CSV table of C-alpha atoms and ligand atoms in Angstrom, one decimal:
chain,number,residue,atom,x,y,z
M,1,MET,CA,35.7,-50.2,43.8
M,2,LYS,CA,35.0,-46.8,45.3
M,3,GLU,CA,37.2,-45.2,42.7
M,4,TRP,CA,34.5,-45.6,40.0
M,5,TYR,CA,31.9,-43.8,42.2
M,6,ASP,CA,34.3,-41.0,42.5
M,7,LYS,CA,35.1,-41.0,38.8
M,8,ILE,CA,31.4,-40.8,37.9
M,9,ASN,CA,30.9,-38.0,40.4
M,10,ASN,CA,33.8,-35.9,39.3
M,11,THR,CA,33.0,-36.1,35.6
M,12,ARG,CA,32.1,-32.7,34.0
M,13,SER,CA,30.8,-33.6,30.6
M,14,VAL,CA,28.4,-36.0,29.0
M,15,GLY,CA,31.2,-37.1,26.6
M,16,SER,CA,33.6,-38.2,29.4
M,17,LEU,CA,30.7,-39.8,31.3
M,18,GLU,CA,30.1,-42.0,28.2
M,19,LYS,CA,33.8,-43.1,28.3
M,20,ILE,CA,33.3,-44.2,31.9
M,21,ARG,CA,30.1,-46.1,31.0
M,22,ILE,CA,32.0,-48.1,28.4
M,23,ALA,CA,34.9,-48.7,30.8
M,24,VAL,CA,32.5,-50.0,33.6
M,25,PHE,CA,29.5,-51.5,31.9
M,26,GLY,CA,30.8,-52.2,28.4
M,27,LYS,CA,31.4,-55.7,27.0
M,28,LYS,CA,35.1,-55.5,27.9
M,29,GLY,CA,34.4,-53.3,31.0
M,30,ILE,CA,35.5,-54.0,34.5
M,31,LEU,CA,32.1,-55.5,35.6
M,32,ALA,CA,32.3,-58.0,32.7
M,33,GLU,CA,35.8,-58.8,33.8
M,34,LYS,CA,34.8,-59.4,37.4
M,35,PHE,CA,31.9,-61.6,36.5
M,36,ALA,CA,34.3,-63.6,34.3
M,37,GLN,CA,36.8,-64.0,37.2
M,38,MET,CA,33.9,-65.4,39.3
M,39,LYS,CA,34.1,-68.6,37.3
M,40,THR,CA,37.4,-69.5,38.9
M,41,ALA,CA,36.1,-69.0,42.4
M,42,LYS,CA,35.2,-71.8,44.8
M,43,ASN,CA,31.7,-73.2,44.3
M,44,ASP,CA,30.5,-72.3,47.8
M,45,GLU,CA,31.7,-68.7,47.4
M,46,LYS,CA,30.2,-68.1,43.9
M,47,ALA,CA,26.7,-67.2,45.1
M,48,GLN,CA,28.1,-64.7,47.6
M,49,ILE,CA,30.4,-63.0,45.0
M,50,ALA,CA,27.6,-62.8,42.5
M,51,LYS,CA,25.3,-61.2,45.0
M,52,GLU,CA,27.9,-58.6,45.9
M,53,LEU,CA,28.8,-57.9,42.3
M,54,ASN,CA,25.1,-57.4,41.3
M,55,THR,CA,24.5,-55.0,44.2
M,56,TYR,CA,27.6,-53.1,43.2
M,57,LYS,CA,26.5,-53.0,39.6
M,58,SER,CA,23.1,-51.6,40.3
M,59,SER,CA,24.3,-48.9,42.7
M,60,LEU,CA,26.9,-47.8,40.1
M,61,MET,CA,24.2,-47.8,37.5
M,62,ASN,CA,22.0,-45.5,39.6
M,63,GLU,CA,24.9,-43.2,40.1
M,64,TYR,CA,25.6,-43.1,36.4
M,65,VAL,CA,22.0,-42.4,35.4
M,66,ALA,CA,21.6,-39.6,37.9
M,67,LYS,CA,24.9,-38.0,36.8
M,68,LYS,CA,23.9,-38.3,33.2
M,69,ILE,CA,20.6,-36.4,33.7
M,70,THR,CA,22.4,-33.7,35.7
M,71,LEU,CA,25.1,-33.2,33.0
M,72,GLN,CA,22.6,-33.2,30.1
M,73,THR,CA,20.5,-30.6,31.9
M,74,LEU,CA,23.5,-28.4,32.5
M,75,GLU,CA,24.8,-28.7,28.9
M,76,LEU,CA,21.3,-27.9,27.6
M,77,GLN,CA,21.1,-24.8,29.8
M,78,ALA,CA,24.6,-23.7,28.7
M,79,ALA,CA,23.7,-24.2,25.0
M,80,MET,CA,20.5,-22.2,25.4
M,81,GLN,CA,22.2,-19.4,27.0
M,82,ALA,CA,24.9,-19.3,24.3
M,83,GLU,CA,22.4,-19.4,21.5
M,84,SER,CA,19.8,-17.0,23.0
M,85,ILE,CA,18.2,-14.6,20.5
M,86,ASP,CA,17.8,-10.9,21.1
M,87,VAL,CA,14.3,-10.4,19.8
M,88,SER,CA,14.6,-6.6,20.1
M,89,LEU,CA,17.3,-6.6,17.4
M,90,HIS,CA,16.2,-5.6,13.9
M,91,SER,CA,16.6,-8.2,11.2
M,92,SER,CA,18.4,-6.7,8.2
M,93,LYS,CA,15.8,-8.3,5.9
M,94,SER,CA,12.6,-7.0,7.7
M,95,GLN,CA,10.2,-5.3,5.2
M,96,THR,CA,7.8,-2.6,6.1
M,97,GLY,CA,4.4,-2.5,4.5
M,98,ALA,CA,2.9,0.5,2.9
M,99,LEU,CA,-0.4,1.7,1.6
M,100,HIS,CA,-1.2,0.8,-2.0
M,101,PRO,CA,-0.9,4.0,-4.1
M,102,VAL,CA,-4.6,3.9,-5.0
M,103,MET,CA,-5.6,3.7,-1.3
M,104,GLU,CA,-3.1,6.4,-0.4
M,105,THR,CA,-4.5,8.7,-3.1
M,106,MET,CA,-8.1,7.9,-1.9
M,107,ASP,CA,-7.1,8.7,1.6
M,108,ARG,CA,-5.8,12.1,0.6
M,109,ILE,CA,-9.0,12.9,-1.4
M,110,VAL,CA,-11.2,11.9,1.5
M,111,GLU,CA,-9.0,13.9,3.9
M,112,TYR,CA,-9.5,17.1,1.8
M,113,PHE,CA,-13.3,16.8,1.6
M,114,ALA,CA,-13.6,15.6,5.3
M,115,SER,CA,-11.8,18.9,6.2
M,116,MET,CA,-14.5,20.7,4.2
M,117,ASN,CA,-17.2,19.0,6.3
M,118,PHE,CA,-18.3,16.4,3.7
M,119,ALA,CA,-19.6,13.2,5.3
M,120,VAL,CA,-18.2,9.9,3.9
M,121,LYS,CA,-20.8,7.4,2.6
M,122,THR,CA,-20.2,4.0,1.0
M,123,GLY,CA,-23.4,2.6,-0.5
M,124,ASN,CA,-23.6,-0.8,-2.2
M,125,MET,CA,-21.4,-2.4,-4.8
M,126,ILE,CA,-24.3,-4.6,-6.0
M,127,GLU,CA,-26.9,-2.1,-7.1
M,128,ASP,CA,-30.3,-2.0,-8.8
M,129,ASP,CA,-31.3,-0.2,-12.0
M,130,PHE,CA,-33.1,2.6,-10.1
M,131,ASN,CA,-30.1,3.8,-8.1
M,132,ASN,CA,-27.4,3.2,-10.7
M,133,PHE,CA,-29.4,4.6,-13.7
M,134,GLU,CA,-33.1,5.5,-13.5
M,135,ALA,CA,-32.9,8.0,-10.6
M,136,LEU,CA,-29.8,9.6,-12.1
M,137,ASN,CA,-31.9,10.7,-15.1
M,138,LEU,CA,-30.8,7.7,-17.2
M,139,PRO,CA,-34.0,6.0,-18.2
M,140,LYS,CA,-34.1,2.6,-20.0
M,141,TYR,CA,-32.9,2.8,-23.6
M,142,HIS,CA,-31.3,6.2,-22.9
M,143,PRO,CA,-28.3,6.3,-25.3
M,144,ALA,CA,-26.0,7.6,-22.4
M,145,ARG,CA,-26.3,4.2,-20.8
M,146,ASP,CA,-23.8,3.0,-23.5
M,147,MET,CA,-21.2,5.3,-21.9
M,148,GLN,CA,-20.9,2.6,-19.2
M,149,ASP,CA,-20.5,-1.1,-20.1
M,150,THR,CA,-22.4,-2.7,-17.3
M,151,PHE,CA,-22.0,-6.2,-15.6
M,152,TYR,CA,-25.5,-7.5,-15.1
M,153,PHE,CA,-26.8,-10.2,-12.8
M,154,LYS,CA,-29.7,-12.4,-13.8
M,155,ASP,CA,-32.3,-10.7,-11.5
M,156,GLU,CA,-32.0,-7.1,-12.8
M,157,MET,CA,-29.3,-6.4,-10.3
M,158,LEU,CA,-25.9,-5.1,-11.5
M,159,LEU,CA,-22.4,-4.1,-10.3
M,160,ARG,CA,-22.5,-0.4,-9.9
M,161,THR,CA,-20.8,1.4,-12.8
M,162,HIS,CA,-20.1,4.5,-10.8
M,163,THR,CA,-20.4,5.9,-7.3
M,164,SER,CA,-23.2,8.2,-8.3
M,165,PRO,CA,-25.9,5.8,-7.0
M,166,VAL,CA,-24.6,6.7,-3.5
M,167,GLN,CA,-26.0,10.2,-4.1
M,168,ILE,CA,-29.4,8.6,-4.6
M,169,ARG,CA,-29.2,6.3,-1.6
M,170,THR,CA,-28.2,9.2,0.6
M,171,MET,CA,-30.9,11.6,-0.6
M,172,MET,CA,-33.5,8.8,-0.3
M,173,SER,CA,-32.6,8.3,3.3
M,174,THR,CA,-31.7,11.8,4.5
M,175,LYS,CA,-33.3,15.2,4.4
M,176,PRO,CA,-31.4,18.1,2.9
M,177,PRO,CA,-29.0,19.9,3.4
M,178,ILE,CA,-26.4,17.3,2.3
M,179,ARG,CA,-22.7,17.4,1.9
M,180,MET,CA,-21.2,14.0,1.2
M,181,ILE,CA,-18.6,12.1,-0.7
M,182,ALA,CA,-18.7,8.5,-1.7
M,183,PRO,CA,-15.3,6.7,-2.2
M,184,GLY,CA,-15.4,3.2,-3.5
M,185,ALA,CA,-14.9,0.4,-6.1
M,186,VAL,CA,-16.9,0.5,-9.3
M,187,PHE,CA,-17.1,-2.0,-12.2
M,188,ARG,CA,-17.2,-1.9,-16.0
M,189,ARG,CA,-16.7,-4.3,-18.9
M,190,ASP,CA,-13.4,-2.7,-20.0
M,191,TYR,CA,-9.8,-3.7,-20.2
M,192,ASP,CA,-6.9,-1.9,-21.8
M,193,LEU,CA,-4.0,0.5,-21.0
M,194,THR,CA,-6.2,2.9,-19.2
M,195,HIS,CA,-9.2,0.7,-18.2
M,196,THR,CA,-9.6,-2.2,-15.7
M,197,PRO,CA,-12.9,-4.0,-14.9
M,198,MET,CA,-12.7,-2.7,-11.3
M,199,PHE,CA,-11.5,0.7,-10.4
M,200,HIS,CA,-12.3,3.4,-7.8
M,201,GLN,CA,-14.2,6.6,-7.8
M,202,VAL,CA,-15.0,9.4,-5.4
M,203,GLU,CA,-18.4,11.0,-5.9
M,204,GLY,CA,-19.3,14.3,-4.3
M,205,LEU,CA,-22.7,15.9,-3.7
M,206,LEU,CA,-23.8,19.1,-2.0
M,207,VAL,CA,-27.5,20.0,-1.6
M,208,GLU,CA,-28.8,23.2,-0.1
M,209,GLU,CA,-32.0,25.3,-0.2
M,210,GLU,CA,-32.9,26.5,-3.7
M,211,GLY,CA,-30.8,29.4,-4.9
M,212,LYS,CA,-28.0,28.9,-2.4
M,213,VAL,CA,-25.7,26.9,-4.6
M,214,SER,CA,-24.1,28.2,-7.7
M,215,PHE,CA,-21.6,27.0,-10.3
M,216,ALA,CA,-19.1,29.4,-8.7
M,217,ASN,CA,-19.2,27.5,-5.5
M,218,LEU,CA,-18.5,24.3,-7.4
M,219,LYS,CA,-15.7,25.9,-9.3
M,220,TYR,CA,-14.1,27.3,-6.2
M,221,ILE,CA,-14.0,24.0,-4.2
M,222,LEU,CA,-12.8,21.9,-7.1
M,223,GLU,CA,-10.0,24.3,-7.9
M,224,ASP,CA,-8.9,24.4,-4.3
M,225,PHE,CA,-9.1,20.6,-4.2
M,226,LEU,CA,-7.1,20.0,-7.3
M,227,LYS,CA,-4.3,22.4,-6.1
M,228,TYR,CA,-4.3,20.4,-2.8
M,229,MET,CA,-3.8,17.2,-4.8
M,230,PHE,CA,-1.4,18.3,-7.6
M,231,GLY,CA,0.3,21.4,-6.2
M,232,ASP,CA,1.0,24.3,-8.5
M,233,ILE,CA,-1.2,23.6,-11.6
M,234,GLU,CA,-3.7,25.5,-13.8
M,235,VAL,CA,-7.4,24.4,-13.8
M,236,ARG,CA,-9.9,24.8,-16.5
M,237,PHE,CA,-13.6,23.9,-16.9
M,238,ARG,CA,-14.9,22.7,-20.2
M,239,PRO,CA,-18.7,22.4,-21.0
M,240,SER,CA,-19.7,18.8,-21.2
M,241,PHE,CA,-22.7,16.4,-20.8
M,242,PHE,CA,-23.8,14.1,-18.0
M,243,PRO,CA,-27.4,13.0,-17.6
M,244,PHE,CA,-27.4,13.8,-13.9
M,245,THR,CA,-26.1,17.4,-14.1
M,246,GLU,CA,-27.2,20.4,-16.0
M,247,PRO,CA,-25.1,22.4,-16.9
M,248,SER,CA,-22.2,19.9,-16.8
M,249,ALA,CA,-18.5,20.4,-17.1
M,250,GLU,CA,-15.3,18.4,-17.4
M,251,VAL,CA,-12.3,19.7,-15.5
M,252,ASP,CA,-8.8,19.7,-16.8
M,253,ILE,CA,-5.5,20.4,-15.1
M,254,SER,CA,-2.4,21.6,-16.8
M,255,CYS,CA,-0.3,18.6,-17.7
M,256,VAL,CA,1.8,17.5,-14.7
M,257,PHE,CA,4.3,15.8,-17.0
M,258,CYS,CA,5.2,18.8,-19.2
M,259,SER,CA,3.8,21.7,-17.2
M,260,GLY,CA,1.4,22.5,-20.0
M,261,LYS,CA,3.9,22.7,-22.8
M,262,GLY,CA,2.4,19.7,-24.6
M,263,CYS,CA,3.8,16.1,-24.6
M,264,ARG,CA,2.8,12.5,-25.5
M,265,ILE,CA,0.8,12.0,-22.3
M,266,CYS,CA,-1.4,15.1,-22.8
M,267,SER,CA,-1.6,14.4,-26.5
M,268,LYS,CA,0.2,17.7,-27.1
M,269,THR,CA,-2.7,19.7,-25.7
M,270,GLY,CA,-1.0,20.7,-22.4
M,271,TRP,CA,-4.1,19.6,-20.5
M,272,LEU,CA,-5.3,16.4,-18.6
M,273,GLU,CA,-8.9,15.6,-17.9
M,274,VAL,CA,-9.4,14.7,-14.3
M,275,LEU,CA,-13.0,15.3,-13.2
M,276,GLY,CA,-16.7,15.4,-14.2
M,277,CYS,CA,-19.1,17.8,-12.5
M,278,GLY,CA,-22.1,20.0,-12.7
M,279,ILE,CA,-25.3,21.4,-11.2
M,280,VAL,CA,-27.6,18.6,-10.1
M,281,ASP,CA,-30.3,18.1,-12.7
M,282,GLN,CA,-33.8,18.8,-11.4
M,283,ASN,CA,-34.9,15.3,-12.7
M,284,VAL,CA,-32.6,13.8,-10.1
M,285,PHE,CA,-34.2,15.8,-7.3
M,286,GLU,CA,-37.6,14.7,-8.6
M,287,ALA,CA,-36.6,11.0,-8.5
M,288,VAL,CA,-35.7,11.3,-4.8
M,289,LYS,CA,-38.7,13.6,-4.1
M,290,TYR,CA,-36.6,16.6,-3.0
M,291,LYS,CA,-38.3,20.0,-3.5
M,292,ASN,CA,-37.0,23.6,-3.6
M,293,VAL,CA,-33.3,22.6,-3.4
M,294,SER,CA,-30.3,23.2,-5.6
M,295,GLY,CA,-26.9,21.4,-5.5
M,296,TYR,CA,-23.7,20.4,-7.2
M,297,ALA,CA,-22.1,17.1,-7.9
M,298,PHE,CA,-18.8,15.8,-9.1
M,299,GLY,CA,-17.1,12.4,-9.8
M,300,LEU,CA,-13.5,11.4,-10.3
M,301,GLY,CA,-11.4,8.3,-10.9
M,302,VAL,CA,-9.0,7.5,-8.1
M,303,GLU,CA,-6.6,5.4,-10.3
M,304,ARG,CA,-6.2,8.3,-12.7
M,305,PHE,CA,-5.3,10.6,-9.9
M,306,ALA,CA,-2.8,8.0,-8.5
M,307,MET,CA,-1.2,7.6,-12.0
M,308,LEU,CA,-0.8,11.3,-12.5
M,309,ILE,CA,0.6,11.9,-9.0
M,310,HIS,CA,3.1,9.0,-9.3
M,311,GLN,CA,3.6,9.2,-13.1
M,312,ILE,CA,2.5,5.6,-13.8
M,313,GLY,CA,2.0,4.8,-17.4
M,314,ASP,CA,0.0,1.6,-17.4
M,315,LEU,CA,-3.1,1.4,-15.2
M,316,ARG,CA,-3.0,-2.4,-15.1
M,317,SER,CA,0.3,-2.4,-13.3
M,318,LEU,CA,-1.5,-1.1,-10.2
M,319,PHE,CA,-3.5,-4.3,-10.0
M,320,GLU,CA,-0.8,-6.9,-10.6
M,321,GLY,CA,0.4,-7.0,-7.0
M,322,ASP,CA,4.0,-6.8,-8.2
M,323,ILE,CA,6.0,-6.0,-5.0
M,324,LYS,CA,8.9,-4.5,-7.0
M,325,LEU,CA,6.6,-1.9,-8.5
M,326,LEU,CA,4.6,-1.2,-5.3
M,327,GLU,CA,7.8,-0.8,-3.3
M,328,GLN,CA,8.7,2.3,-5.3
M,329,PHE,CA,5.7,4.2,-3.8
M,330,GLN,CA,6.6,3.7,-0.2
X,1,DAH,N1,-20.6,9.2,-12.7
X,1,DAH,C1,-19.7,9.8,-13.7
X,1,DAH,C2,-18.9,8.7,-14.3
X,1,DAH,O1,-18.8,7.6,-13.8
X,1,DAH,C3,-18.8,10.8,-13.0
X,1,DAH,C4,-19.5,12.0,-12.7
X,1,DAH,C5,-19.6,13.1,-13.6
X,1,DAH,C6,-20.2,12.1,-11.5
X,1,DAH,C7,-20.3,14.2,-13.3
X,1,DAH,C8,-20.9,13.3,-11.2
X,1,DAH,C9,-20.9,14.3,-12.1
X,1,DAH,O2,-21.5,13.4,-10.0
X,1,DAH,O3,-21.6,15.5,-11.8
X,1,DAH,O4,-18.3,8.9,-15.3
C-alpha cells in the first residue's frame, strides 16, 4: 500500500496526479477493488478490514489534496513567470497626443505678446450688452451691430461676439497703463466654409499717458508679430472702420500660398487679410472713465491664422474631431 503514497509524492504535474487519483479513488480504482474483496472475507473480520481500509483511504486522500495544492501553485507560478509582461517595452500601436492646431497657434500668439510684456486676460464668454457693445462705442441700433450676428439669452445677456469686451472689463478694473491680450472663444450665428458658430480670437490693448502712443507704435509691433508668425512676408495697412478705434485699419499679409503672385485663395490680389486694429476711440475711454490717455487695440481670428499657417481649406474641418486630419499637424 505504501507504494501509492510514494507515487503521489513523486508526481511532478497536475496531469499525472489526476491519473493517480483515478487509479486509486476512481470507480474501478484500487480502493473500490479492495472494498469489493471485503465481501468475501469472514464475517468477524469484515469490520476490522473496513476500518483499516477507511483509515487508509482518508490518509491517502489527505496526501493527494496536499500534493494537488502544491503542484497547482507551482504550475501557476511557472505560467506567470513565462507570461510576464515587460511594461517598459513600447507597444507598436501607442499613439502620442498633440495640441489641436488652433490651440497650438493660440499658444504661439500668446507667446509673442507675453514676450513683449502683455498680460494675458480671459474675461467672460457670457457677456452683457454694455461690455460687448455699448462701451465699445456700439450704442443700441447702431448699424455696425449688424456686423456681428449675436446669440442672445432671454435676460439681455449674450454670448460674446468678440474678445474686445475684455478690454472694457480690464479698464474698468485696473488703472492705466495697460498692456494686455485676451485670447478666447467667441460666438456668432454663422456657418459656412469660412465661419463657424464658435471660434477663437486674440484681442490686444495698450494704454499709456496721452500722447505716448502713436499709430507708428502699433504698426511696428504688428509687423514684427506677423513676421514672427508667418516668416518672410510683406505687411500692409489698409484704412478701415471699427466703432472702437479711430483711425482704424485692416492688416494684410502677402499671400502665403502664392507669395503674392495672385492665386485662388487670395482672389488674385496677392494679399490676405489677417487683422483689425486702430487707435482706441475716445468714446471707449469715456465709457470706462479713463482721462488723458491714448492707446491702440487690435483683434485677430486664431482659426484664420491656423488655416494660413497649415494651409487648411475648410474651417469646419478643424472642429470635426477627425483624428486622421488632426494627425497631420503633429
Ligand atoms: N472686435 C473685432 C472683430 O471681432 C476685431 C477688432 C478689430 C478688434 C479692430 C480690435 C480692433 O481691438 O481695434 O471683428
